[in-house]
């Protein structure tokens, strides 16, 4: 029975290999109005709190506009959802399903809360510390931690550590489901409020803003990006 269950899991994990490559087509106005967005369509460019590891609901990129002319839109067949026709925002191009799923379980043992907190931001693919220049008094012999320090996992671990000595284990498997690219179209709210940024900030940060397209993101740590990868981490 165990072998049969393992075989079923393998079939589920690798079945996308048989899916056709994602080819876009133009949907009619009627199709576009009724169609759902592709999964994770609004993850690209969303603000992310590196301390709590939570999405903030503030967007840099416009992920809601889907009309490309005369009420039409760009659509794809989602092989993971029985070929359902789904639309993508104008800002997303080359959307596709990714047959990348591994049943290999990754396990990590944390012997302290500090190691767990420090590792909680490991899924963030860019260096979020760049440009912060947080001053720390060198005479103070205390390690300063910010990223992930108030995440759900960290809060749970710190609560338990106050009761007794615990060792924490983290088991996970990773599957990449969707991918694509995005166009640099600013969200309505950012375009509307960007004049509120100090002029000196815009000048000093111009190169950083123009370089955002070099960064990547995953849905557990969302940043502005050019290449989008949507994946699921089961823990």
Backbone as numpy.savetxt, mean C-alpha at the origin, in Angstrom:
# Nx Ny Nz CAx CAy CAz Cx Cy Cz
-5.59 -36.92 3.96 -6.41 -35.72 3.96 -5.55 -34.46 3.96
-4.43 -34.52 4.71 -3.53 -33.37 4.78 -2.92 -33.07 3.42
-2.55 -34.15 2.68 -1.96 -33.95 1.36 -2.98 -33.34 0.39
-4.24 -33.78 0.50 -5.29 -33.24 -0.36 -5.50 -31.76 -0.08
-5.50 -31.39 1.19 -5.67 -29.99 1.57 -4.53 -29.13 1.05
-3.30 -29.68 1.13 -2.14 -28.95 0.63 -2.23 -28.77 -0.88
-2.72 -29.80 -1.58 -2.88 -29.72 -3.03 -3.90 -28.66 -3.40
-5.00 -28.59 -2.65 -6.03 -27.58 -2.91 -5.48 -26.18 -2.70
-4.65 -26.01 -1.67 -4.04 -24.70 -1.42 -3.12 -24.31 -2.57
-2.35 -25.28 -3.07 -1.46 -25.00 -4.19 -2.25 -24.59 -5.43
-3.34 -25.27 -5.69 -4.18 -24.94 -6.85 -4.74 -23.54 -6.71
-5.15 -23.19 -5.48 -5.70 -21.84 -5.26 -4.63 -20.78 -5.44
-3.43 -21.06 -4.93 -2.37 -20.06 -4.94 -1.86 -19.79 -6.34
-1.78 -20.82 -7.18 -1.15 -20.66 -8.48 -2.13 -20.64 -9.64
-3.42 -20.68 -9.35 -4.40 -20.64 -10.42 -4.30 -19.40 -11.29
-3.90 -18.21 -10.78 -3.79 -17.03 -11.63 -2.79 -17.18 -12.75
-1.87 -18.18 -12.65 -0.91 -18.37 -13.73 -1.61 -18.68 -15.04
-2.80 -19.22 -14.95 -3.55 -19.58 -16.15 -4.43 -18.44 -16.64
-4.44 -17.34 -15.90 -5.29 -16.22 -16.29 -4.69 -15.49 -17.48
-5.52 -14.94 -18.38 -4.99 -14.16 -19.49 -4.41 -12.85 -18.98
-3.43 -12.30 -19.72 -2.86 -11.03 -19.31 -3.93 -9.95 -19.39
-3.81 -8.97 -18.51 -4.82 -7.92 -18.43 -4.70 -6.97 -19.61
-5.75 -6.89 -20.41 -5.80 -5.98 -21.55 -6.96 -5.03 -21.33
-6.71 -3.75 -21.44 -7.76 -2.77 -21.18 -8.67 -2.61 -22.39
-9.86 -2.10 -22.14 -10.79 -1.76 -23.21 -11.63 -0.59 -22.73
-12.25 0.09 -23.67 -13.07 1.26 -23.33 -14.50 0.81 -23.08
-14.99 1.11 -21.89 -16.35 0.75 -21.54 -17.35 1.80 -21.97
-18.57 1.40 -22.21 -19.62 2.34 -22.56 -20.01 3.14 -21.32
-20.66 4.29 -21.49 -21.10 5.07 -20.32 -21.95 4.25 -19.37
-22.81 3.39 -19.92 -23.66 2.56 -19.07 -22.83 1.55 -18.27
-21.86 0.92 -18.93 -21.00 -0.04 -18.25 -20.19 0.64 -17.15
-19.69 1.82 -17.46 -18.83 2.53 -16.51 -19.59 2.96 -15.26
-20.82 3.40 -15.44 -21.63 3.84 -14.30 -21.91 2.68 -13.35
-22.14 1.50 -13.90 -22.50 0.35 -13.09 -21.28 -0.38 -12.50
-20.14 -0.25 -13.17 -18.97 -1.05 -12.79 -18.34 -0.58 -11.49
-17.77 -1.52 -10.77 -16.99 -1.22 -9.57 -15.57 -0.84 -9.99
-14.90 -0.09 -9.12 -13.48 0.16 -9.34 -12.70 -1.13 -9.09
-11.51 -1.22 -9.67 -10.64 -2.37 -9.39 -10.24 -2.33 -7.91
-9.97 -3.47 -7.31 -9.58 -3.50 -5.89 -8.33 -2.66 -5.64
-8.35 -1.90 -4.56 -7.20 -1.09 -4.19 -6.98 0.14 -5.04
-8.00 0.54 -5.80 -7.83 1.66 -6.73 -7.43 2.96 -6.04
-7.85 3.14 -4.79 -7.61 4.41 -4.10 -6.46 4.33 -3.10
-5.63 3.30 -3.20 -4.52 3.19 -2.25 -3.32 4.04 -2.65
-3.11 4.23 -3.95 -1.96 4.98 -4.40 -2.03 6.44 -4.01
-1.01 6.92 -3.32 -0.94 8.34 -2.99 -1.72 8.75 -1.77
-2.23 7.80 -1.00 -2.97 8.16 0.21 -2.00 8.42 1.35
-2.33 9.41 2.18 -1.50 9.71 3.34 -1.47 8.54 4.31
-0.31 8.33 4.92 -0.13 7.20 5.83 0.61 7.65 7.08
0.05 7.34 8.24 0.65 7.71 9.51 1.70 6.67 9.88
2.97 7.06 9.81 4.05 6.11 10.05 4.13 5.70 11.52
3.51 6.47 12.41 3.55 6.16 13.84 2.49 5.12 14.21
1.26 5.34 13.73 0.17 4.41 14.04 0.01 3.34 12.97
0.73 3.48 11.83 0.62 2.54 10.71 -0.81 2.44 10.22
-1.47 3.60 10.08 -2.86 3.65 9.64 -3.01 4.60 8.47
-3.98 4.29 7.60 -4.32 5.18 6.49 -5.01 6.42 7.03
-4.75 7.58 6.37 -5.29 8.84 6.88 -6.45 9.39 6.06
-6.68 8.86 4.87 -7.81 9.33 4.07 -7.55 10.63 3.34
-6.30 11.12 3.34 -5.93 12.33 2.60 -5.11 11.90 1.38
-5.48 12.40 0.21 -4.88 11.90 -1.02 -4.05 12.96 -1.74
-2.91 12.52 -2.26 -2.07 13.37 -3.11 -2.47 13.20 -4.56
-2.88 12.01 -4.93 -3.26 11.69 -6.31 -4.77 11.56 -6.42
-5.33 12.04 -7.51 -6.77 11.93 -7.77 -7.10 10.49 -8.15
-7.79 9.80 -7.27 -8.15 8.40 -7.52 -9.64 8.20 -7.75
-10.38 9.28 -7.87 -11.83 9.18 -8.02 -12.32 9.48 -9.44
-11.56 10.25 -10.19 -11.96 10.59 -11.56 -11.72 9.42 -12.50
-12.76 8.96 -13.17 -12.62 7.82 -14.07 -13.07 8.11 -15.49
-13.79 9.18 -15.72 -14.28 9.49 -17.07 -13.15 9.99 -17.95
-13.04 9.39 -19.14 -11.99 9.79 -20.08 -12.56 10.49 -21.31
-13.86 10.69 -21.33 -14.49 11.37 -22.45 -15.83 10.78 -22.80
-16.85 11.63 -22.88 -18.20 11.19 -23.23 -18.74 10.13 -22.27
-18.30 10.19 -21.02 -18.80 9.24 -20.03 -18.19 7.86 -20.09
-17.20 7.67 -20.97 -16.55 6.36 -21.07 -15.43 6.24 -20.04
-14.88 5.05 -19.93 -13.80 4.82 -18.97 -12.94 3.66 -19.46
-11.79 3.52 -18.84 -10.93 2.39 -19.17 -11.26 1.25 -18.21
-11.45 0.05 -18.77 -11.88 -1.09 -17.97 -10.96 -2.29 -18.18
-11.03 -3.20 -17.23 -10.27 -4.45 -17.29 -11.15 -5.59 -16.81
-10.84 -6.79 -17.28 -11.48 -7.99 -16.75 -10.64 -8.47 -15.57
-11.25 -8.61 -14.40 -10.54 -9.07 -13.21 -10.62 -10.59 -13.12
-9.51 -11.24 -13.44 -9.47 -12.70 -13.43 -9.67 -13.31 -12.07
-9.41 -12.54 -11.01 -9.61 -13.06 -9.66 -11.08 -13.04 -9.26
-11.90 -12.33 -10.02 -13.31 -12.18 -9.68 -14.19 -12.62 -10.85
-13.86 -13.79 -11.39 -14.64 -14.40 -12.48 -14.76 -13.51 -13.70
-13.70 -12.76 -14.00 -13.69 -11.93 -15.20 -14.57 -10.71 -15.14
-14.96 -10.28 -13.94 -15.83 -9.11 -13.80 -15.20 -7.87 -14.43
-16.01 -7.10 -15.14 -15.54 -5.85 -15.73 -15.44 -4.78 -14.65
-14.26 -4.20 -14.51 -14.04 -3.18 -13.49 -13.30 -1.99 -14.10
-13.60 -0.81 -13.60 -12.99 0.40 -14.14 -11.81 0.84 -13.28
-10.96 1.65 -13.88 -9.81 2.20 -13.16 -9.87 3.73 -13.22
-9.31 4.41 -12.22 -9.24 5.87 -12.29 -8.36 6.30 -13.46
-8.53 7.53 -13.90 -7.71 8.06 -14.98 -6.23 8.02 -14.58
-5.96 8.17 -13.28 -4.58 8.22 -12.80 -3.87 6.87 -12.84
-4.60 5.79 -13.07 -4.01 4.45 -13.07 -3.96 3.89 -14.48
-2.81 3.39 -14.88 -2.64 2.79 -16.21 -1.94 1.44 -16.05
-2.04 0.62 -17.09 -1.38 -0.69 -17.12 -1.72 -1.54 -15.90
-2.98 -1.52 -15.50 -3.41 -2.35 -14.37 -3.42 -3.82 -14.79
-3.05 -4.70 -13.88 -3.02 -6.12 -14.23 -3.05 -7.00 -12.98
-3.44 -8.25 -13.18 -3.38 -9.21 -12.09 -1.98 -9.79 -12.02
-1.52 -10.09 -10.83 -0.17 -10.60 -10.63 -0.23 -12.01 -10.03
0.16 -13.02 -10.78 0.13 -14.40 -10.26 1.34 -14.68 -9.39
1.43 -13.99 -8.26 2.58 -14.16 -7.38 2.08 -14.47 -5.97
2.05 -15.73 -5.62 1.60 -16.12 -4.30 2.44 -17.28 -3.81
2.94 -17.16 -2.61 3.77 -18.20 -2.03 3.15 -18.71 -0.74
3.14 -20.01 -0.58 2.60 -20.61 0.65 3.68 -20.76 1.72
4.87 -20.27 1.42 5.95 -20.34 2.41 5.64 -19.41 3.57
5.64 -19.95 4.76 5.34 -19.17 5.95 6.61 -18.52 6.46
6.56 -17.21 6.62 7.68 -16.46 7.18 7.42 -16.24 8.67
8.38 -16.62 9.49 8.21 -16.52 10.94 9.32 -15.68 11.56
8.94 -14.84 12.49 9.89 -13.99 13.20 9.58 -14.06 14.69
10.63 -14.17 15.50 10.47 -14.19 16.95 11.05 -12.90 17.52
10.26 -12.21 18.32 10.69 -10.98 18.97 10.82 -11.23 20.47
12.02 -11.00 21.00 12.22 -11.24 22.42 12.02 -9.99 23.26
11.65 -8.89 22.60 11.37 -7.66 23.34 10.39 -6.80 22.54
9.75 -5.88 23.24 8.82 -4.96 22.57 9.57 -4.07 21.60
10.78 -3.68 21.97 11.56 -2.77 21.12 11.84 -3.37 19.75
12.22 -4.64 19.72 12.50 -5.27 18.43 11.24 -5.38 17.59
10.10 -5.62 18.23 8.84 -5.70 17.50 8.48 -4.35 16.90
8.62 -3.28 17.70 8.30 -1.93 17.23 9.22 -1.54 16.08
10.51 -1.82 16.22 11.47 -1.45 15.18 11.19 -2.17 13.87
10.65 -3.38 13.96 10.38 -4.17 12.76 9.01 -3.88 12.16
8.17 -3.15 12.88 6.80 -2.92 12.41 6.75 -2.05 11.17
7.81 -1.28 10.90 7.84 -0.44 9.70 8.68 -1.07 8.59
9.05 -2.34 8.74 9.90 -2.98 7.74 9.21 -3.10 6.38
7.87 -3.06 6.36 7.13 -3.16 5.10 7.11 -1.85 4.34
7.60 -0.77 4.96 7.66 0.53 4.28 8.89 0.53 3.40
8.68 0.61 2.08 9.77 0.38 1.15 10.66 1.59 0.93
10.21 2.80 1.27 11.08 3.95 1.13 11.55 4.39 2.51
12.58 5.22 2.54 13.13 5.69 3.81 12.31 6.87 4.30
11.36 6.61 5.20 10.45 7.65 5.67 11.14 8.65 6.58
12.38 8.36 7.01 13.08 9.28 7.92 13.75 10.43 7.18
13.90 10.31 5.85 14.61 11.33 5.08 13.94 12.69 5.23
14.73 13.69 5.56 14.23 15.05 5.63 13.59 15.44 6.93
13.42 14.51 7.88 12.79 14.87 9.14 13.73 15.64 10.05
15.03 15.25 10.05 16.03 15.95 10.86 15.56 16.15 12.30
15.13 15.07 12.93 14.64 15.15 14.31 15.83 15.28 15.25
15.91 16.39 16.03 17.05 16.60 16.93 16.96 15.69 18.15
18.07 15.06 18.48 18.15 14.22 19.67 19.38 14.62 20.46
19.21 14.89 21.74 20.31 15.29 22.61 21.26 14.10 22.76
22.53 14.23 22.28 23.47 13.11 22.35 23.81 12.70 23.77
23.60 13.61 24.74 23.93 13.29 26.13 22.89 12.38 26.77
21.72 12.26 26.13 20.66 11.42 26.67 20.83 10.01 26.12
21.07 9.07 27.00 21.32 7.68 26.59 20.01 6.90 26.46
19.15 7.42 25.62 17.86 6.77 25.41 17.63 6.64 23.91
17.22 5.48 23.45 16.92 5.28 22.04 15.55 5.85 21.74
15.47 6.62 20.67 14.21 7.26 20.30 13.56 6.48 19.17
12.30 6.13 19.34 11.57 5.38 18.32 10.31 6.10 17.92
10.04 6.17 16.63 8.84 6.85 16.13 8.00 5.91 15.27
8.61 5.38 14.20 7.85 4.57 13.27 7.24 3.35 13.92
5.93 3.22 13.80 5.23 2.05 14.31 5.06 2.00 15.81
5.50 3.05 16.52 5.49 3.00 17.98 4.08 2.99 18.57
3.09 3.44 17.80 1.71 3.44 18.29 0.80 2.61 17.39
1.37 1.65 16.70 0.56 0.77 15.86 -0.21 -0.20 16.75
-1.17 -0.89 16.16 -1.98 -1.83 16.93 -1.13 -2.95 17.52
-0.19 -3.49 16.72 0.66 -4.56 17.21 1.56 -4.08 18.34
2.13 -2.88 18.17 3.03 -2.35 19.19 2.29 -2.06 20.49
1.10 -1.50 20.37 0.30 -1.20 21.57 -0.05 -2.48 22.32
-0.39 -3.53 21.58 -0.70 -4.81 22.20 0.52 -5.37 22.93
1.68 -5.30 22.27 2.90 -5.84 22.88 3.29 -5.06 24.13
3.18 -3.74 24.07 3.54 -2.93 25.23 2.60 -3.17 26.41
1.34 -3.39 26.12 0.37 -3.68 27.17 0.71 -5.00 27.86
1.06 -6.00 27.06 1.40 -7.31 27.61 2.71 -7.26 28.41
3.67 -6.46 27.94 4.97 -6.41 28.60 4.88 -5.81 30.00
3.83 -5.05 30.26 3.64 -4.47 31.58 3.10 -5.50 32.57
2.57 -6.59 32.06 2.00 -7.63 32.92 3.01 -8.72 33.26
3.87 -9.04 32.27 4.82 -10.13 32.47 5.82 -10.08 31.33
6.80 -10.97 31.36 7.76 -11.04 30.26 7.20 -11.94 29.17
7.13 -11.42 27.95 6.54 -12.16 26.84 7.54 -12.25 25.68
7.41 -13.32 24.93 8.08 -13.45 23.64 6.99 -13.43 22.57
7.19 -12.61 21.54 6.15 -12.43 20.52 6.58 -13.11 19.22
5.63 -13.78 18.59 5.89 -14.47 17.33 4.99 -13.89 16.24
5.55 -13.77 15.05 4.81 -13.24 13.91 4.95 -14.22 12.75
3.83 -14.75 12.28 3.83 -15.67 11.14 3.05 -15.03 9.99
3.55 -15.13 8.79 2.85 -14.49 7.67 3.15 -15.21 6.35
2.20 -15.07 5.42 2.40 -15.46 4.03 2.02 -14.26 3.17
2.68 -14.09 2.06 2.45 -12.92 1.22 2.01 -13.31 -0.18
1.01 -12.59 -0.67 0.52 -12.79 -2.03 0.36 -11.43 -2.71
0.94 -11.29 -3.89 0.75 -10.09 -4.70 -0.42 -10.34 -5.66
-1.41 -9.48 -5.63 -2.62 -9.70 -6.42 -2.71 -8.79 -7.64
-2.42 -7.53 -7.48 -2.60 -6.58 -8.58 -1.41 -5.64 -8.68
-1.23 -5.09 -9.87 -0.17 -4.12 -10.09 -0.57 -3.14 -11.16
0.19 -2.06 -11.28 -0.12 -1.06 -12.29 0.80 0.14 -12.17
0.53 1.15 -12.94 1.28 2.40 -12.89 0.30 3.55 -12.70
0.81 4.67 -12.26 -0.07 5.81 -12.06 0.47 7.04 -12.78
-0.45 7.91 -13.17 -0.10 9.21 -13.73 -0.09 10.23 -12.60
0.71 11.28 -12.76 0.85 12.29 -11.71 -0.24 13.34 -11.80
-1.47 12.94 -11.52 -2.57 13.89 -11.49 -2.93 14.15 -10.04
-2.75 15.41 -9.59 -2.99 15.75 -8.19 -4.47 15.61 -7.84
-4.72 15.23 -6.61 -6.10 15.17 -6.14 -6.68 16.57 -6.08
-8.01 16.67 -6.11 -8.68 17.96 -6.10 -8.33 18.76 -4.85
-8.33 18.09 -3.68 -8.07 18.80 -2.43 -6.64 19.31 -2.36
-5.67 18.53 -2.84 -4.29 18.99 -2.82 -4.08 20.14 -3.79
-4.65 20.02 -4.99 -4.52 21.09 -5.98 -5.17 22.38 -5.47
-6.25 22.23 -4.72 -6.98 23.39 -4.19 -6.21 24.07 -3.07
-5.51 23.30 -2.26 -4.87 23.84 -1.06 -3.35 23.98 -1.14
-2.75 23.65 -2.28 -1.30 23.68 -2.33 -0.73 25.09 -2.19
-1.55 26.12 -2.49 -1.08 27.49 -2.33 -0.86 27.84 -0.86
-1.39 27.00 0.05 -1.24 27.25 1.48 0.13 26.84 2.00
0.86 26.04 1.21 2.20 25.66 1.64 3.12 26.87 1.58
4.02 27.02 2.56 4.98 28.14 2.53 5.82 28.09 1.26
6.12 29.24 0.71 6.90 29.31 -0.52 8.26 28.66 -0.35
8.88 28.89 0.82 10.20 28.31 1.06 10.14 26.79 1.07
9.04 26.25 1.57 8.89 24.79 1.59 8.81 24.25 0.18
8.07 24.94 -0.69 7.92 24.48 -2.06 9.24 24.52 -2.81
10.02 25.59 -2.58 11.30 25.74 -3.27 12.29 24.68 -2.79
12.41 24.53 -1.47 13.36 23.58 -0.91 12.97 22.14 -1.22
11.68 21.90 -1.34 11.20 20.53 -1.50 10.87 20.17 -2.94
11.12 21.09 -3.88 10.73 20.84 -5.26 11.33 19.55 -5.79
12.62 19.34 -5.53 13.27 18.13 -6.05 12.66 16.88 -5.44
12.32 16.96 -4.15 11.71 15.80 -3.50 10.36 15.48 -4.10
9.55 16.54 -4.36 8.24 16.31 -4.95 8.36 15.72 -6.35
9.33 16.22 -7.12 9.49 15.73 -8.49 10.05 14.32 -8.50
10.62 13.90 -7.38 11.20 12.56 -7.31 10.27 11.53 -6.70
9.04 11.93 -6.40 8.11 10.99 -5.78 7.87 9.76 -6.65
7.98 9.95 -7.97 7.69 8.83 -8.87 8.71 7.71 -8.74
9.81 7.96 -8.04 10.83 6.93 -7.89 10.53 5.98 -6.75
9.52 6.33 -5.94 9.22 5.52 -4.77 8.13 4.50 -5.05
8.16 3.43 -4.30 7.18 2.37 -4.43 6.31 2.31 -3.20
5.20 1.56 -3.27 4.40 1.36 -2.08 3.71 0.02 -2.11
3.33 -0.46 -0.91 2.47 -1.63 -0.75 1.31 -1.19 0.11
0.24 -1.93 0.06 -0.96 -1.43 0.70 -0.91 -1.40 2.22
0.14 -1.99 2.78 0.29 -1.84 4.22 1.12 -0.62 4.57
1.70 0.01 3.56 2.47 1.23 3.80 2.41 2.09 2.55
1.45 2.93 2.46 1.10 3.60 1.22 1.84 4.92 1.07
2.46 5.11 -0.07 3.18 6.34 -0.38 2.90 6.71 -1.82
3.30 7.89 -2.20 3.18 8.28 -3.61 4.11 7.41 -4.43
3.68 7.03 -5.52 4.48 6.06 -6.26 4.18 6.11 -7.75
5.06 5.49 -8.53 4.84 5.34 -9.96 4.36 3.92 -10.26
4.99 2.95 -9.60 4.57 1.57 -9.77 3.76 1.15 -8.55
2.59 0.59 -8.79 1.70 0.21 -7.70 1.66 -1.30 -7.56
1.78 -1.79 -6.35 1.66 -3.22 -6.09 0.69 -3.41 -4.94
-0.36 -4.18 -5.16 -1.34 -4.45 -4.12 -1.16 -5.89 -3.67
-0.93 -6.08 -2.37 -0.70 -7.43 -1.90 -1.40 -7.64 -0.58
-1.51 -8.90 -0.22 -2.15 -9.26 1.04 -1.16 -10.00 1.90
-1.06 -9.58 3.15 -0.19 -10.25 4.10 -1.06 -10.89 5.16
-1.18 -12.19 5.12 -2.00 -12.92 6.09 -1.16 -13.30 7.29
-1.55 -12.83 8.48 -0.77 -13.10 9.68 -1.60 -13.83 10.70
